[in-house]
PDB file of C-alpha atoms in Angstrom:
ATOM      1  CA  UNK A   1     -94.352 -86.440  28.244  1.00  0.00           C
ATOM      2  CA  UNK A   2     -94.628 -82.547  28.597  1.00  0.00           C
ATOM      3  CA  UNK A   3     -93.146 -80.233  30.009  1.00  0.00           C
ATOM      4  CA  UNK A   4     -96.272 -79.861  32.661  1.00  0.00           C
ATOM      5  CA  UNK A   5     -95.837 -82.619  33.807  1.00  0.00           C
ATOM      6  CA  UNK A   6     -91.947 -83.094  34.738  1.00  0.00           C
ATOM      7  CA  UNK A   7     -90.657 -81.101  38.040  1.00  0.00           C
ATOM      8  CA  UNK A   8     -86.941 -82.343  37.011  1.00  0.00           C
ATOM      9  CA  UNK A   9     -86.257 -82.173  33.370  1.00  0.00           C
ATOM     10  CA  UNK A  10     -82.490 -83.800  32.453  1.00  0.00           C
ATOM     11  CA  UNK A  11     -80.071 -81.932  29.821  1.00  0.00           C
ATOM     12  CA  UNK A  12     -80.627 -84.137  27.139  1.00  0.00           C
ATOM     13  CA  UNK A  13     -84.591 -82.940  27.252  1.00  0.00           C
ATOM     14  CA  UNK A  14     -83.636 -79.414  27.289  1.00  0.00           C
ATOM     15  CA  UNK A  15     -81.749 -80.084  24.340  1.00  0.00           C
ATOM     16  CA  UNK A  16     -84.037 -82.013  22.875  1.00  0.00           C
ATOM     17  CA  UNK A  17     -87.147 -79.783  22.925  1.00  0.00           C
ATOM     18  CA  UNK A  18     -84.852 -76.489  22.462  1.00  0.00           C
ATOM     19  CA  UNK A  19     -85.198 -76.712  18.186  1.00  0.00           C
ATOM     20  CA  UNK A  20     -89.148 -77.189  18.300  1.00  0.00           C
ATOM     21  CA  UNK A  21     -89.895 -74.693  21.316  1.00  0.00           C
ATOM     22  CA  UNK A  22     -87.156 -72.722  23.281  1.00  0.00           C
ATOM     23  CA  UNK A  23     -88.322 -73.412  27.111  1.00  0.00           C
ATOM     24  CA  UNK A  24     -87.625 -69.631  28.678  1.00  0.00           C
ATOM     25  CA  UNK A  25     -85.231 -70.614  31.436  1.00  0.00           C
ATOM     26  CA  UNK A  26     -84.451 -68.835  34.296  1.00  0.00           C
ATOM     27  CA  UNK A  27     -81.160 -68.115  36.578  1.00  0.00           C
ATOM     28  CA  UNK A  28     -81.910 -67.068  40.451  1.00  0.00           C
ATOM     29  CA  UNK A  29     -79.352 -65.063  42.592  1.00  0.00           C
ATOM     30  CA  UNK A  30     -77.720 -66.631  45.340  1.00  0.00           C
ATOM     31  CA  UNK A  31     -77.327 -65.768  48.814  1.00  0.00           C
ATOM     32  CA  UNK A  32     -74.406 -66.335  51.326  1.00  0.00           C
ATOM     33  CA  UNK A  33     -74.479 -68.476  54.285  1.00  0.00           C
ATOM     34  CA  UNK A  34     -72.264 -66.600  57.133  1.00  0.00           C
ATOM     35  CA  UNK A  35     -71.765 -68.531  60.119  1.00  0.00           C
ATOM     36  CA  UNK A  36     -73.230 -66.478  63.157  1.00  0.00           C
ATOM     37  CA  UNK A  37     -72.903 -68.673  66.109  1.00  0.00           C
ATOM     38  CA  UNK A  38     -73.124 -72.200  67.049  1.00  0.00           C
ATOM     39  CA  UNK A  39     -75.800 -73.853  64.782  1.00  0.00           C
ATOM     40  CA  UNK A  40     -76.888 -70.364  63.181  1.00  0.00           C
ATOM     41  CA  UNK A  41     -76.300 -69.324  59.955  1.00  0.00           C
ATOM     42  CA  UNK A  42     -77.041 -65.494  58.610  1.00  0.00           C
ATOM     43  CA  UNK A  43     -78.405 -65.082  54.817  1.00  0.00           C
ATOM     44  CA  UNK A  44     -76.991 -62.196  53.114  1.00  0.00           C
ATOM     45  CA  UNK A  45     -79.217 -62.151  50.121  1.00  0.00           C
ATOM     46  CA  UNK A  46     -77.222 -60.537  47.018  1.00  0.00           C
ATOM     47  CA  UNK A  47     -78.192 -61.311  43.072  1.00  0.00           C
ATOM     48  CA  UNK A  48     -75.763 -63.336  40.747  1.00  0.00           C
ATOM     49  CA  UNK A  49     -75.956 -61.376  37.278  1.00  0.00           C
ATOM     50  CA  UNK A  50     -72.396 -61.120  36.954  1.00  0.00           C
ATOM     51  CA  UNK A  51     -72.176 -65.088  37.323  1.00  0.00           C
ATOM     52  CA  UNK A  52     -75.479 -65.048  34.316  1.00  0.00           C
ATOM     53  CA  UNK A  53     -73.557 -62.126  32.064  1.00  0.00           C
ATOM     54  CA  UNK A  54     -70.324 -64.973  32.138  1.00  0.00           C
ATOM     55  CA  UNK A  55     -72.364 -67.656  30.945  1.00  0.00           C
ATOM     56  CA  UNK A  56     -76.152 -68.923  30.678  1.00  0.00           C
ATOM     57  CA  UNK A  57     -77.964 -71.237  29.378  1.00  0.00           C
ATOM     58  CA  UNK A  58     -79.149 -69.342  25.327  1.00  0.00           C
ATOM     59  CA  UNK A  59     -82.931 -67.878  26.013  1.00  0.00           C
ATOM     60  CA  UNK A  60     -82.325 -67.651  30.122  1.00  0.00           C
ATOM     61  CA  UNK A  61     -83.047 -64.385  31.510  1.00  0.00           C
ATOM     62  CA  UNK A  62     -81.949 -63.701  34.825  1.00  0.00           C
ATOM     63  CA  UNK A  63     -84.156 -63.211  37.854  1.00  0.00           C
ATOM     64  CA  UNK A  64     -82.311 -61.676  41.088  1.00  0.00           C
ATOM     65  CA  UNK A  65     -85.137 -62.529  44.071  1.00  0.00           C
ATOM     66  CA  UNK A  66     -83.268 -59.688  45.978  1.00  0.00           C
ATOM     67  CA  UNK A  67     -84.745 -57.147  43.178  1.00  0.00           C
ATOM     68  CA  UNK A  68     -87.465 -58.735  40.693  1.00  0.00           C
ATOM     69  CA  UNK A  69     -89.222 -61.027  42.591  1.00  0.00           C
ATOM     70  CA  UNK A  70     -89.207 -59.874  46.476  1.00  0.00           C
ATOM     71  CA  UNK A  71     -91.829 -58.152  48.275  1.00  0.00           C
ATOM     72  CA  UNK A  72     -90.439 -54.546  49.152  1.00  0.00           C
ATOM     73  CA  UNK A  73     -92.604 -54.208  52.465  1.00  0.00           C
ATOM     74  CA  UNK A  74     -92.514 -56.875  54.011  1.00  0.00           C
ATOM     75  CA  UNK A  75     -90.533 -57.127  57.120  1.00  0.00           C
ATOM     76  CA  UNK A  76     -88.985 -60.303  56.274  1.00  0.00           C
ATOM     77  CA  UNK A  77     -86.668 -60.179  53.687  1.00  0.00           C
ATOM     78  CA  UNK A  78     -87.689 -61.693  50.455  1.00  0.00           C
ATOM     79  CA  UNK A  79     -90.432 -62.821  50.982  1.00  0.00           C
ATOM     80  CA  UNK A  80     -92.336 -64.208  47.517  1.00  0.00           C
ATOM     81  CA  UNK A  81     -93.545 -60.735  45.725  1.00  0.00           C
ATOM     82  CA  UNK A  82     -96.880 -59.857  45.559  1.00  0.00           C
ATOM     83  CA  UNK A  83     -98.890 -61.151  42.909  1.00  0.00           C
ATOM     84  CA  UNK A  84     -99.157 -57.843  40.213  1.00  0.00           C
ATOM     85  CA  UNK A  85     -95.548 -57.121  40.948  1.00  0.00           C
ATOM     86  CA  UNK A  86     -94.380 -61.223  40.253  1.00  0.00           C
ATOM     87  CA  UNK A  87     -96.967 -60.830  37.328  1.00  0.00           C
ATOM     88  CA  UNK A  88     -94.890 -57.952  36.080  1.00  0.00           C
ATOM     89  CA  UNK A  89     -91.864 -59.314  37.063  1.00  0.00           C
ATOM     90  CA  UNK A  90     -92.237 -62.265  34.571  1.00  0.00           C
ATOM     91  CA  UNK A  91     -93.643 -60.897  31.969  1.00  0.00           C
ATOM     92  CA  UNK A  92     -91.187 -58.306  31.813  1.00  0.00           C
ATOM     93  CA  UNK A  93     -88.787 -60.965  31.282  1.00  0.00           C
ATOM     94  CA  UNK A  94     -90.670 -62.854  28.207  1.00  0.00           C
ATOM     95  CA  UNK A  95     -92.682 -65.696  30.471  1.00  0.00           C
ATOM     96  CA  UNK A  96     -96.316 -65.653  29.729  1.00  0.00           C
ATOM     97  CA  UNK A  97     -99.174 -68.237  30.045  1.00  0.00           C
ATOM     98  CA  UNK A  98     -98.141 -70.099  27.765  1.00  0.00           C
ATOM     99  CA  UNK A  99     -94.129 -70.308  28.596  1.00  0.00           C
ATOM    100  CA  UNK A 100     -92.551 -73.290  29.720  1.00  0.00           C
ATOM    101  CA  UNK A 101     -89.772 -72.247  31.778  1.00  0.00           C
ATOM    102  CA  UNK A 102     -86.982 -74.248  32.930  1.00  0.00           C
ATOM    103  CA  UNK A 103     -85.271 -73.014  36.399  1.00  0.00           C
ATOM    104  CA  UNK A 104     -82.044 -73.418  36.818  1.00  0.00           C
ATOM    105  CA  UNK A 105     -78.927 -72.095  39.173  1.00  0.00           C
ATOM    106  CA  UNK A 106     -75.499 -72.656  40.099  1.00  0.00           C
ATOM    107  CA  UNK A 107     -75.566 -73.652  43.973  1.00  0.00           C
ATOM    108  CA  UNK A 108     -77.298 -76.691  43.879  1.00  0.00           C
ATOM    109  CA  UNK A 109     -81.048 -75.955  42.856  1.00  0.00           C
ATOM    110  CA  UNK A 110     -81.835 -73.753  46.076  1.00  0.00           C
ATOM    111  CA  UNK A 111     -83.036 -70.982  43.831  1.00  0.00           C
ATOM    112  CA  UNK A 112     -84.272 -72.745  40.894  1.00  0.00           C
ATOM    113  CA  UNK A 113     -87.146 -74.509  42.718  1.00  0.00           C
ATOM    114  CA  UNK A 114     -87.766 -71.429  44.954  1.00  0.00           C
ATOM    115  CA  UNK A 115     -88.886 -69.902  41.517  1.00  0.00           C
ATOM    116  CA  UNK A 116     -90.372 -73.331  40.879  1.00  0.00           C
ATOM    117  CA  UNK A 117     -92.695 -72.889  43.729  1.00  0.00           C
ATOM    118  CA  UNK A 118     -93.386 -69.479  43.199  1.00  0.00           C
ATOM    119  CA  UNK A 119     -94.250 -70.022  39.982  1.00  0.00           C
ATOM    120  CA  UNK A 120     -96.702 -73.006  40.580  1.00  0.00           C
ATOM    121  CA  UNK A 121     -97.676 -70.661  43.570  1.00  0.00           C
ATOM    122  CA  UNK A 122     -99.303 -68.369  41.083  1.00  0.00           C
ATOM    123  CA  UNK A 123    -100.570 -70.790  39.200  1.00  0.00           C
ATOM    124  CA  UNK A 124     -98.370 -71.261  36.256  1.00  0.00           C
ATOM    125  CA  UNK A 125     -97.703 -75.527  36.192  1.00  0.00           C
ATOM    126  CA  UNK A 126     -95.384 -75.562  33.080  1.00  0.00           C
ATOM    127  CA  UNK A 127     -92.548 -74.948  35.093  1.00  0.00           C
ATOM    128  CA  UNK A 128     -89.992 -77.620  35.814  1.00  0.00           C
ATOM    129  CA  UNK A 129     -86.301 -77.597  37.271  1.00  0.00           C
ATOM    130  CA  UNK A 130     -83.138 -78.298  35.592  1.00  0.00           C
ATOM    131  CA  UNK A 131     -81.521 -81.327  37.565  1.00  0.00           C
ATOM    132  CA  UNK A 132     -78.400 -80.627  37.764  1.00  0.00           C
ATOM    133  CA  UNK A 133     -78.701 -76.960  37.058  1.00  0.00           C
ATOM    134  CA  UNK A 134     -76.196 -74.867  35.172  1.00  0.00           C
ATOM    135  CA  UNK A 135     -73.196 -76.849  36.799  1.00  0.00           C
ATOM    136  CA  UNK A 136     -74.410 -79.616  35.141  1.00  0.00           C
ATOM    137  CA  UNK A 137     -75.042 -78.119  31.792  1.00  0.00           C
ATOM    138  CA  UNK A 138     -71.687 -77.015  31.877  1.00  0.00           C
ATOM    139  CA  UNK A 139     -70.287 -80.497  32.589  1.00  0.00           C
ATOM    140  CA  UNK A 140     -72.252 -81.894  29.508  1.00  0.00           C
ATOM    141  CA  UNK A 141     -71.101 -79.661  27.074  1.00  0.00           C
ATOM    142  CA  UNK A 142     -74.209 -77.307  27.156  1.00  0.00           C
ATOM    143  CA  UNK A 143     -74.332 -74.613  24.580  1.00  0.00           C
ATOM    144  CA  UNK A 144     -73.936 -70.929  26.122  1.00  0.00           C
ATOM    145  CA  UNK A 145     -75.801 -67.869  24.982  1.00  0.00           C
ATOM    146  CA  UNK A 146     -77.335 -64.397  24.983  1.00  0.00           C
ATOM    147  CA  UNK A 147     -80.792 -63.520  26.415  1.00  0.00           C
ATOM    148  CA  UNK A 148     -81.666 -62.328  22.520  1.00  0.00           C
ATOM    149  CA  UNK A 149     -85.269 -60.213  22.509  1.00  0.00           C
ATOM    150  CA  UNK A 150     -88.982 -61.503  23.125  1.00  0.00           C
ATOM    151  CA  UNK A 151     -92.356 -60.114  22.868  1.00  0.00           C
ATOM    152  CA  UNK A 152     -93.730 -59.400  26.267  1.00  0.00           C
ATOM    153  CA  UNK A 153     -96.425 -62.103  26.973  1.00  0.00           C
ATOM    154  CA  UNK A 154     -99.127 -62.200  29.741  1.00  0.00           C
ATOM    155  CA  UNK A 155     -98.539 -63.886  32.682  1.00  0.00           C
ATOM    156  CA  UNK A 156    -101.641 -64.727  34.760  1.00  0.00           C
ATOM    157  CA  UNK A 157    -101.359 -64.733  38.515  1.00  0.00           C
ATOM    158  CA  UNK A 158    -103.584 -66.887  39.881  1.00  0.00           C
ATOM    159  CA  UNK A 159    -102.821 -68.071  43.694  1.00  0.00           C
ATOM    160  CA  UNK A 160    -102.913 -71.810  44.576  1.00  0.00           C
ATOM    161  CA  UNK A 161    -104.843 -72.962  47.174  1.00  0.00           C
ATOM    162  CA  UNK A 162    -103.097 -73.594  50.219  1.00  0.00           C
TER     163      UNK A 162
END
């Protein structure tokens, strides 16, 4: 089954498809949830670039929701970026229309699924989420590597209806 039909991608699938056509991976930022009172959480958003630099899946690119994929003009923090900003962010990270994206994070999928949603929202269907994320990748002995260089492909944003 191709990646375009898989929402959850296993580490075995990713390893098997790496040699023939390496997917681009995304490692998203994180947020802290300090308690603000009974039944209330306050979110503080920050990137996780240090963790990405310390180790990531080969070919993965770092995506920081707080800076690159957010709308700086929206009064609500970290809302998805407008279409042109989003497309520029994807293209600038080597993600184009034909790119398979496997999103992973180190917090149980919270940010990987957000990247999955945003890509789908803008019409990119060749995206999956790594089941178990970065932590499972490491537990199962997945390779670690650098980002390498990538040509700048074109990402066409086409918001999905609804």
